[in-house]
Amino acid sequence: MDKPSSRFLSLDVFRGLTVCLMIIVNTSGPGAPAYPWLVHAKWFGFTAADAVFPSFLFAVGCSMAFAFSRPVPAGPFAARVLRRAALIFLLGFLMYWYPFVHKVDGAWTLIPFSHTRVLGVLQRIGLCYALAAFAVRYLSPAKLAILSVVVLLGYWAILLGLGDPAAPLSKLGNAGTRLDLIVLGRDHLYRKDGGFDPEGLLGTLPATVNVLAGYLAARVLKTSAEARRAVAQLALAGLVLVAGGLAWGLVFPIAKKLWTSSFVVLTVGIDLLALAGLALALEGREPNPAARFFQVFGLNPLIIYLFSELFVITLRQFEVAPGVDLYGWVGVNLFQALVPGALGSLLCAIAYMLVCWLLGYVMARRGLVVKL
């Protein structure tokens, strides 16, 4: 394994793999239903798609173990963290406002701010990053672990104690939705769930634990003198947490949209196992072609993710037939024509992912790494 001060190939590949899967899950090809494991659980339950976003947050935490390794005075540190969090949040907000205009009675008009979603994926990343950064700055690893436990237990108590007594874990009856409706209002929330936002304010607290877990895991790899022992520790912790998350889920259901504490424990366990496997396979060796492929995503993860969301929205603005947009036409007339069904939908998403990878490859070849 590399020296503690160097970057770890397994962490870069983990981050890149997460971005790759996020794009595939978010852009399933039209014309046929996607494979069930590539679709988020409707409420309670767990699919492979549900593991992707928490893994991205875990990767954010992994990066902190290196980004915060050099001593920085409190003032500049706070300014840098808040600036980065604000930029990420703003980009997420603008992404949901894009393309900024729509047609009303045949004429183009500005989409009103009053009907624009405020929260979302990048916004949650920005908020979790800020909260985790200050926790990492001022707390020891042991205290971070204690804080994580307190947050997860506290979130459980809040949902059960402050939600609708008849249905505290329902979409509209949970405490998080009540808070979002008071602070933001229905028109600024996710529109497909009838007033519930899966990236709501309260859910930011347990989601921050995913970031802290990534930091602690990377710190183990970074500071351990024995590589195999560190990998074994991560794998063992992963197994324990997966079992613990499943057990907790029997009384506090696993739900990605509600970001329940059992969901956090389960996904952290999965990420620890994945990271341990990648470290065992990659560290101490030259990058193989697969590793290099995912490294491209890992160099500019936020930029590539942002591009993947904006470009598909842009493609959907071009109507090539009545009621059929460009992305839909390609999915149906190319991929579904060649391979009907869920496989064709998956191949369409993979092809789109490769277009996004190409952007990352060009940036990597030119030495462009965008740091917000």
CSV table of C-alpha atoms in Angstrom, one decimal:
chain,number,residue,atom,x,y,z
A,1,MET,CA,0.0,0.0,0.0
A,2,ASP,CA,1.1,3.5,-0.7
A,3,LYS,CA,2.6,5.7,2.0
A,4,PRO,CA,0.0,7.3,4.3
A,5,SER,CA,0.4,10.7,2.8
A,6,SER,CA,-0.4,9.6,-0.8
A,7,ARG,CA,-3.7,9.0,-2.5
A,8,PHE,CA,-5.2,5.6,-2.5
A,9,LEU,CA,-6.3,4.0,-5.8
A,10,SER,CA,-9.1,2.1,-4.1
A,11,LEU,CA,-10.6,5.4,-2.9
A,12,ASP,CA,-10.4,7.0,-6.3
A,13,VAL,CA,-12.0,3.9,-8.0
A,14,PHE,CA,-14.7,3.8,-5.3
A,15,ARG,CA,-15.7,7.4,-5.9
A,16,GLY,CA,-15.6,6.9,-9.7
A,17,LEU,CA,-17.7,3.7,-9.5
A,18,THR,CA,-20.3,5.6,-7.5
A,19,VAL,CA,-20.6,8.4,-10.0
A,20,CYS,CA,-20.9,5.8,-12.8
A,21,LEU,CA,-23.7,4.0,-11.1
A,22,MET,CA,-25.5,7.2,-10.2
A,23,ILE,CA,-25.7,8.1,-13.9
A,24,ILE,CA,-26.9,4.7,-14.9
A,25,VAL,CA,-29.6,4.7,-12.2
A,26,ASN,CA,-30.8,8.2,-13.0
A,27,THR,CA,-31.0,7.9,-16.8
A,28,SER,CA,-32.6,4.5,-17.4
A,29,GLY,CA,-33.5,4.2,-21.1
A,30,PRO,CA,-37.1,4.9,-22.1
A,31,GLY,CA,-39.5,2.5,-23.8
A,32,ALA,CA,-39.4,-0.2,-21.2
A,33,PRO,CA,-39.3,-0.5,-17.4
A,34,ALA,CA,-35.8,-0.8,-15.9
A,35,TYR,CA,-34.7,-3.8,-14.0
A,36,PRO,CA,-36.3,-3.7,-10.5
A,37,TRP,CA,-32.8,-3.6,-8.8
A,38,LEU,CA,-32.1,-0.3,-10.7
A,39,VAL,CA,-35.2,1.4,-9.4
A,40,HIS,CA,-35.5,2.9,-6.0
A,41,ALA,CA,-37.8,1.2,-3.5
A,42,LYS,CA,-41.1,3.0,-3.4
A,43,TRP,CA,-40.9,3.5,0.4
A,44,PHE,CA,-39.8,0.7,2.8
A,45,GLY,CA,-37.3,-1.8,1.3
A,46,PHE,CA,-34.0,-1.7,-0.4
A,47,THR,CA,-32.6,-2.1,-3.9
A,48,ALA,CA,-29.2,-1.7,-5.5
A,49,ALA,CA,-30.2,1.7,-6.7
A,50,ASP,CA,-30.8,2.8,-3.1
A,51,ALA,CA,-27.1,2.2,-2.2
A,52,VAL,CA,-25.7,4.6,-4.8
A,53,PHE,CA,-26.4,8.1,-3.2
A,54,PRO,CA,-25.2,7.1,0.3
A,55,SER,CA,-22.1,5.7,-1.3
A,56,PHE,CA,-21.5,9.1,-2.9
A,57,LEU,CA,-21.7,10.7,0.5
A,58,PHE,CA,-19.4,8.1,1.9
A,59,ALA,CA,-16.9,9.0,-0.9
A,60,VAL,CA,-17.2,12.7,0.1
A,61,GLY,CA,-16.1,11.7,3.6
A,62,CYS,CA,-13.2,9.6,2.2
A,63,SER,CA,-11.9,12.7,0.4
A,64,MET,CA,-12.0,14.7,3.7
A,65,ALA,CA,-9.4,12.4,5.2
A,66,PHE,CA,-6.9,13.8,2.6
A,67,ALA,CA,-8.3,17.3,2.0
A,68,PHE,CA,-8.2,18.2,5.7
A,69,SER,CA,-4.9,16.5,6.5
A,70,ARG,CA,-2.9,19.8,6.4
A,71,PRO,CA,-3.4,22.3,9.3
A,72,VAL,CA,-5.4,25.3,8.4
A,73,PRO,CA,-6.4,28.2,10.7
A,74,ALA,CA,-10.0,28.2,11.9
A,75,GLY,CA,-11.1,31.3,9.9
A,76,PRO,CA,-9.8,30.2,6.5
A,77,PHE,CA,-11.1,26.7,7.1
A,78,ALA,CA,-14.6,27.9,7.9
A,79,ALA,CA,-14.6,30.2,4.9
A,80,ARG,CA,-13.4,27.4,2.5
A,81,VAL,CA,-16.0,24.9,3.8
A,82,LEU,CA,-18.9,27.3,3.7
A,83,ARG,CA,-17.9,28.6,0.3
A,84,ARG,CA,-17.7,25.1,-1.2
A,85,ALA,CA,-21.0,24.0,0.5
A,86,ALA,CA,-22.8,27.1,-0.8
A,87,LEU,CA,-21.5,26.5,-4.4
A,88,ILE,CA,-22.6,22.9,-4.4
A,89,PHE,CA,-26.0,23.9,-3.0
A,90,LEU,CA,-26.4,26.7,-5.6
A,91,LEU,CA,-25.4,24.4,-8.5
A,92,GLY,CA,-28.0,21.9,-7.3
A,93,PHE,CA,-30.7,24.5,-7.1
A,94,LEU,CA,-29.9,25.9,-10.6
A,95,MET,CA,-29.9,22.4,-11.9
A,96,TYR,CA,-33.5,21.9,-10.8
A,97,TRP,CA,-34.5,25.3,-12.2
A,98,TYR,CA,-32.8,24.5,-15.6
A,99,PRO,CA,-33.7,25.1,-18.4
A,100,PHE,CA,-35.2,28.2,-16.7
A,101,VAL,CA,-38.0,28.6,-19.3
A,102,HIS,CA,-41.0,26.6,-20.4
A,103,LYS,CA,-43.9,27.0,-22.8
A,104,VAL,CA,-47.1,28.5,-21.7
A,105,ASP,CA,-49.9,28.7,-24.3
A,106,GLY,CA,-47.3,28.3,-27.0
A,107,ALA,CA,-45.0,31.0,-25.8
A,108,TRP,CA,-41.7,30.7,-23.9
A,109,THR,CA,-41.7,32.1,-20.4
A,110,LEU,CA,-39.5,32.0,-17.3
A,111,ILE,CA,-40.1,29.2,-14.9
A,112,PRO,CA,-41.1,31.1,-11.7
A,113,PHE,CA,-38.9,30.7,-8.7
A,114,SER,CA,-42.0,30.2,-6.6
A,115,HIS,CA,-42.4,26.7,-8.3
A,116,THR,CA,-38.8,25.7,-8.2
A,117,ARG,CA,-37.5,22.8,-6.0
A,118,VAL,CA,-35.1,24.1,-3.4
A,119,LEU,CA,-33.6,20.9,-2.1
A,120,GLY,CA,-32.1,17.9,-4.0
A,121,VAL,CA,-29.1,15.7,-4.4
A,122,LEU,CA,-26.4,18.3,-4.7
A,123,GLN,CA,-28.0,20.4,-2.0
A,124,ARG,CA,-27.9,17.5,0.4
A,125,ILE,CA,-24.3,16.8,-0.5
A,126,GLY,CA,-23.4,20.5,0.2
A,127,LEU,CA,-25.2,20.5,3.6
A,128,CYS,CA,-23.8,17.2,4.7
A,129,TYR,CA,-20.3,18.3,3.6
A,130,ALA,CA,-20.5,21.4,5.7
A,131,LEU,CA,-21.8,19.6,8.8
A,132,ALA,CA,-19.3,16.8,8.5
A,133,ALA,CA,-16.4,19.1,7.8
A,134,PHE,CA,-16.9,21.0,11.1
A,135,ALA,CA,-17.4,17.8,13.0
A,136,VAL,CA,-14.2,16.4,11.6
A,137,ARG,CA,-12.4,19.6,12.4
A,138,TYR,CA,-13.2,19.7,16.1
A,139,LEU,CA,-13.9,16.1,17.2
A,140,SER,CA,-11.6,13.1,17.6
A,141,PRO,CA,-12.4,9.9,15.7
A,142,ALA,CA,-13.9,8.4,18.9
A,143,LYS,CA,-16.1,11.4,19.4
A,144,LEU,CA,-17.2,11.3,15.7
A,145,ALA,CA,-18.3,7.7,16.2
A,146,ILE,CA,-20.2,8.7,19.4
A,147,LEU,CA,-21.8,11.6,17.5
A,148,SER,CA,-22.9,9.3,14.7
A,149,VAL,CA,-24.7,7.0,17.2
A,150,VAL,CA,-26.4,9.9,18.9
A,151,VAL,CA,-27.6,11.3,15.6
A,152,LEU,CA,-29.0,8.0,14.4
A,153,LEU,CA,-30.8,7.3,17.7
A,154,GLY,CA,-31.9,10.9,17.9
A,155,TYR,CA,-33.3,10.8,14.4
A,156,TRP,CA,-35.3,7.7,15.2
A,157,ALA,CA,-36.7,9.4,18.3
A,158,ILE,CA,-37.6,12.5,16.4
A,159,LEU,CA,-39.5,10.6,13.7
A,160,LEU,CA,-41.4,8.6,16.2
A,161,GLY,CA,-42.1,11.4,18.6
A,162,LEU,CA,-42.8,14.4,16.4
A,163,GLY,CA,-44.5,12.8,13.4
A,164,ASP,CA,-48.2,12.0,13.0
A,165,PRO,CA,-49.0,9.6,15.9
A,166,ALA,CA,-51.1,7.5,13.6
A,167,ALA,CA,-48.4,7.2,10.9
A,168,PRO,CA,-45.1,8.7,12.0
A,169,LEU,CA,-43.2,7.0,9.1
A,170,SER,CA,-45.6,7.9,6.3
A,171,LYS,CA,-44.7,10.2,3.5
A,172,LEU,CA,-46.8,13.1,4.6
A,173,GLY,CA,-47.0,12.3,8.3
A,174,ASN,CA,-43.3,12.1,9.1
A,175,ALA,CA,-41.6,14.9,11.1
A,176,GLY,CA,-39.3,15.7,8.2
A,177,THR,CA,-42.1,16.5,5.8
A,178,ARG,CA,-43.8,18.6,8.4
A,179,LEU,CA,-40.6,20.6,8.8
A,180,ASP,CA,-40.1,21.0,5.0
A,181,LEU,CA,-43.7,22.2,4.6
A,182,ILE,CA,-43.3,24.8,7.3
A,183,VAL,CA,-39.8,26.1,6.2
A,184,LEU,CA,-40.0,25.8,2.4
A,185,GLY,CA,-43.7,25.2,1.4
A,186,ARG,CA,-45.2,22.6,-0.9
A,187,ASP,CA,-44.3,24.4,-4.1
A,188,HIS,CA,-40.5,24.2,-3.3
A,189,LEU,CA,-40.5,20.5,-2.7
A,190,TYR,CA,-40.2,17.4,-4.9
A,191,ARG,CA,-43.3,17.3,-7.1
A,192,LYS,CA,-43.6,13.5,-7.7
A,193,ASP,CA,-44.3,12.5,-4.1
A,194,GLY,CA,-47.3,14.8,-3.4
A,195,GLY,CA,-45.6,17.1,-0.9
A,196,PHE,CA,-42.8,14.8,0.3
A,197,ASP,CA,-39.2,15.6,-0.5
A,198,PRO,CA,-36.7,12.6,-0.4
A,199,GLU,CA,-33.8,15.1,0.2
A,200,GLY,CA,-35.6,17.1,2.9
A,201,LEU,CA,-34.0,19.1,5.7
A,202,LEU,CA,-34.3,16.7,8.6
A,203,GLY,CA,-32.9,13.8,6.6
A,204,THR,CA,-29.7,15.7,6.2
A,205,LEU,CA,-28.8,14.7,9.8
A,206,PRO,CA,-28.6,11.0,9.3
A,207,ALA,CA,-27.2,11.4,5.8
A,208,THR,CA,-24.2,13.3,7.4
A,209,VAL,CA,-23.4,10.1,9.2
A,210,ASN,CA,-22.6,8.5,5.8
A,211,VAL,CA,-20.1,11.2,5.3
A,212,LEU,CA,-18.5,10.8,8.7
A,213,ALA,CA,-18.3,7.0,8.1
A,214,GLY,CA,-16.4,7.6,4.9
A,215,TYR,CA,-14.0,9.9,6.7
A,216,LEU,CA,-13.3,7.4,9.4
A,217,ALA,CA,-12.9,4.5,6.9
A,218,ALA,CA,-10.4,6.5,4.8
A,219,ARG,CA,-8.6,7.5,8.0
A,220,VAL,CA,-8.1,3.8,8.9
A,221,LEU,CA,-6.6,3.1,5.5
A,222,LYS,CA,-4.5,6.3,5.5
A,223,THR,CA,-3.0,5.9,9.0
A,224,SER,CA,-2.6,2.1,9.3
A,225,ALA,CA,0.9,0.8,9.2
A,226,GLU,CA,-0.4,-2.7,8.1
A,227,ALA,CA,-2.5,-2.6,5.0
A,228,ARG,CA,-4.0,-6.1,5.3
A,229,ARG,CA,-5.0,-5.4,8.9
A,230,ALA,CA,-6.7,-2.2,7.9
A,231,VAL,CA,-8.6,-4.0,5.2
A,232,ALA,CA,-9.6,-6.8,7.6
A,233,GLN,CA,-10.9,-4.2,10.0
A,234,LEU,CA,-13.0,-2.5,7.4
A,235,ALA,CA,-14.4,-5.8,6.2
A,236,LEU,CA,-15.3,-6.9,9.7
A,237,ALA,CA,-16.9,-3.6,10.5
A,238,GLY,CA,-18.8,-3.8,7.3
A,239,LEU,CA,-20.2,-7.3,8.1
A,240,VAL,CA,-21.2,-6.2,11.6
A,241,LEU,CA,-23.0,-3.0,10.3
A,242,VAL,CA,-24.8,-4.9,7.4
A,243,ALA,CA,-26.1,-7.4,10.0
A,244,GLY,CA,-26.9,-4.5,12.4
A,245,GLY,CA,-28.8,-2.5,9.8
A,246,LEU,CA,-30.9,-5.5,8.7
A,247,ALA,CA,-31.7,-6.2,12.4
A,248,TRP,CA,-32.6,-2.6,13.2
A,249,GLY,CA,-34.7,-2.6,10.1
A,250,LEU,CA,-37.1,-5.0,11.7
A,251,VAL,CA,-38.2,-2.3,14.2
A,252,PHE,CA,-37.1,0.9,12.2
A,253,PRO,CA,-37.8,0.0,8.6
A,254,ILE,CA,-35.1,0.5,6.0
A,255,ALA,CA,-36.1,3.4,3.7
A,256,LYS,CA,-33.9,5.4,1.4
A,257,LYS,CA,-36.5,8.2,0.8
A,258,LEU,CA,-36.9,8.7,4.5
A,259,TRP,CA,-33.1,8.0,5.1
A,260,THR,CA,-33.9,6.0,8.2
A,261,SER,CA,-31.1,5.2,10.7
A,262,SER,CA,-31.3,1.5,9.7
A,263,PHE,CA,-30.7,2.5,6.1
A,264,VAL,CA,-27.6,4.5,7.1
A,265,VAL,CA,-26.1,1.5,9.1
A,266,LEU,CA,-26.8,-0.9,6.2
A,267,THR,CA,-25.4,1.3,3.5
A,268,VAL,CA,-22.3,2.2,5.5
A,269,GLY,CA,-21.7,-1.5,6.0
A,270,ILE,CA,-22.0,-2.2,2.3
A,271,ASP,CA,-19.6,0.7,1.5
A,272,LEU,CA,-17.1,-0.6,4.0
A,273,LEU,CA,-17.2,-4.1,2.4
A,274,ALA,CA,-16.9,-2.5,-1.1
A,275,LEU,CA,-14.0,-0.3,-0.1
A,276,ALA,CA,-12.2,-3.3,1.6
A,277,GLY,CA,-12.6,-5.4,-1.5
A,278,LEU,CA,-11.3,-2.6,-3.7
A,279,ALA,CA,-8.3,-2.0,-1.4
A,280,LEU,CA,-7.5,-5.7,-1.4
A,281,ALA,CA,-7.7,-6.0,-5.2
A,282,LEU,CA,-6.0,-2.7,-6.1
A,283,GLU,CA,-3.6,-1.3,-3.6
A,284,GLY,CA,0.1,-2.1,-4.2
A,285,ARG,CA,-0.6,-2.8,-7.9
A,286,GLU,CA,-0.5,-0.8,-11.0
A,287,PRO,CA,-3.9,0.5,-12.1
A,288,ASN,CA,-5.6,-2.0,-14.5
A,289,PRO,CA,-7.9,-0.8,-17.4
A,290,ALA,CA,-11.0,-1.1,-15.3
A,291,ALA,CA,-9.4,1.0,-12.5
A,292,ARG,CA,-8.3,3.7,-15.0
A,293,PHE,CA,-11.9,3.8,-16.4
A,294,PHE,CA,-13.4,4.6,-13.0
A,295,GLN,CA,-10.6,6.9,-12.1
A,296,VAL,CA,-11.8,9.2,-14.9
A,297,PHE,CA,-15.1,9.6,-13.1
A,298,GLY,CA,-13.4,10.1,-9.8
A,299,LEU,CA,-11.3,13.1,-10.9
A,300,ASN,CA,-14.2,15.4,-11.5
A,301,PRO,CA,-17.2,13.6,-9.8
A,302,LEU,CA,-19.4,16.7,-9.2
A,303,ILE,CA,-18.8,18.2,-12.6
A,304,ILE,CA,-19.5,14.9,-14.4
A,305,TYR,CA,-22.7,14.3,-12.3
A,306,LEU,CA,-23.9,17.8,-13.0
A,307,PHE,CA,-23.3,17.4,-16.7
A,308,SER,CA,-25.1,14.1,-16.7
A,309,GLU,CA,-28.2,15.7,-15.3
A,310,LEU,CA,-28.2,18.9,-17.4
A,311,PHE,CA,-27.4,17.1,-20.7
A,312,VAL,CA,-30.3,14.7,-20.4
A,313,ILE,CA,-32.6,17.5,-19.5
A,314,THR,CA,-31.4,19.3,-22.6
A,315,LEU,CA,-32.0,16.3,-24.8
A,316,ARG,CA,-35.5,16.1,-23.5
A,317,GLN,CA,-36.2,19.7,-24.7
A,318,PHE,CA,-36.0,18.7,-28.3
A,319,GLU,CA,-39.2,17.3,-29.6
A,320,VAL,CA,-38.6,15.0,-32.6
A,321,ALA,CA,-42.2,13.8,-32.9
A,322,PRO,CA,-45.5,14.8,-31.2
A,323,GLY,CA,-44.9,14.0,-27.5
A,324,VAL,CA,-41.5,12.3,-28.1
A,325,ASP,CA,-38.3,14.0,-27.0
A,326,LEU,CA,-34.8,13.3,-28.4
A,327,TYR,CA,-33.7,11.1,-25.5
A,328,GLY,CA,-36.9,9.1,-25.6
A,329,TRP,CA,-36.7,8.7,-29.4
A,330,VAL,CA,-33.1,7.3,-29.1
A,331,GLY,CA,-34.1,4.9,-26.3
A,332,VAL,CA,-37.2,3.6,-28.2
A,333,ASN,CA,-36.0,3.6,-31.8
A,334,LEU,CA,-32.4,2.5,-31.3
A,335,PHE,CA,-32.0,0.5,-28.1
A,336,GLN,CA,-35.5,-0.9,-27.7
A,337,ALA,CA,-35.5,-1.8,-31.4
A,338,LEU,CA,-32.2,-3.7,-31.0
A,339,VAL,CA,-32.8,-5.2,-27.6
A,340,PRO,CA,-36.4,-4.9,-26.3
A,341,GLY,CA,-37.2,-4.7,-22.6
A,342,ALA,CA,-35.2,-4.0,-19.5
A,343,LEU,CA,-31.9,-4.9,-21.1
A,344,GLY,CA,-32.4,-2.3,-23.8
A,345,SER,CA,-33.2,0.3,-21.2
A,346,LEU,CA,-30.0,-0.6,-19.3
A,347,LEU,CA,-27.9,-0.5,-22.5
A,348,CYS,CA,-29.3,3.0,-23.3
A,349,ALA,CA,-28.3,4.2,-19.8
A,350,ILE,CA,-24.8,2.6,-20.2
A,351,ALA,CA,-24.4,4.4,-23.5
A,352,TYR,CA,-25.3,7.7,-21.9
A,353,MET,CA,-23.0,7.0,-19.1
A,354,LEU,CA,-20.2,6.5,-21.6
A,355,VAL,CA,-20.9,9.9,-23.1
A,356,CYS,CA,-20.5,11.4,-19.7
A,357,TRP,CA,-17.3,9.4,-19.2
A,358,LEU,CA,-15.9,10.8,-22.5
A,359,LEU,CA,-16.3,14.3,-21.0
A,360,GLY,CA,-14.3,13.2,-18.0
A,361,TYR,CA,-11.7,11.6,-20.1
A,362,VAL,CA,-11.1,14.7,-22.2
A,363,MET,CA,-10.8,16.7,-19.0
A,364,ALA,CA,-8.4,14.2,-17.5
A,365,ARG,CA,-6.2,14.2,-20.7
A,366,ARG,CA,-6.0,18.0,-20.5
A,367,GLY,CA,-5.2,17.9,-16.8
A,368,LEU,CA,-8.4,19.7,-15.9
A,369,VAL,CA,-9.6,19.0,-12.3
A,370,VAL,CA,-12.3,21.4,-11.2
A,371,LYS,CA,-12.3,22.1,-7.5
A,372,LEU,CA,-15.2,24.1,-6.2
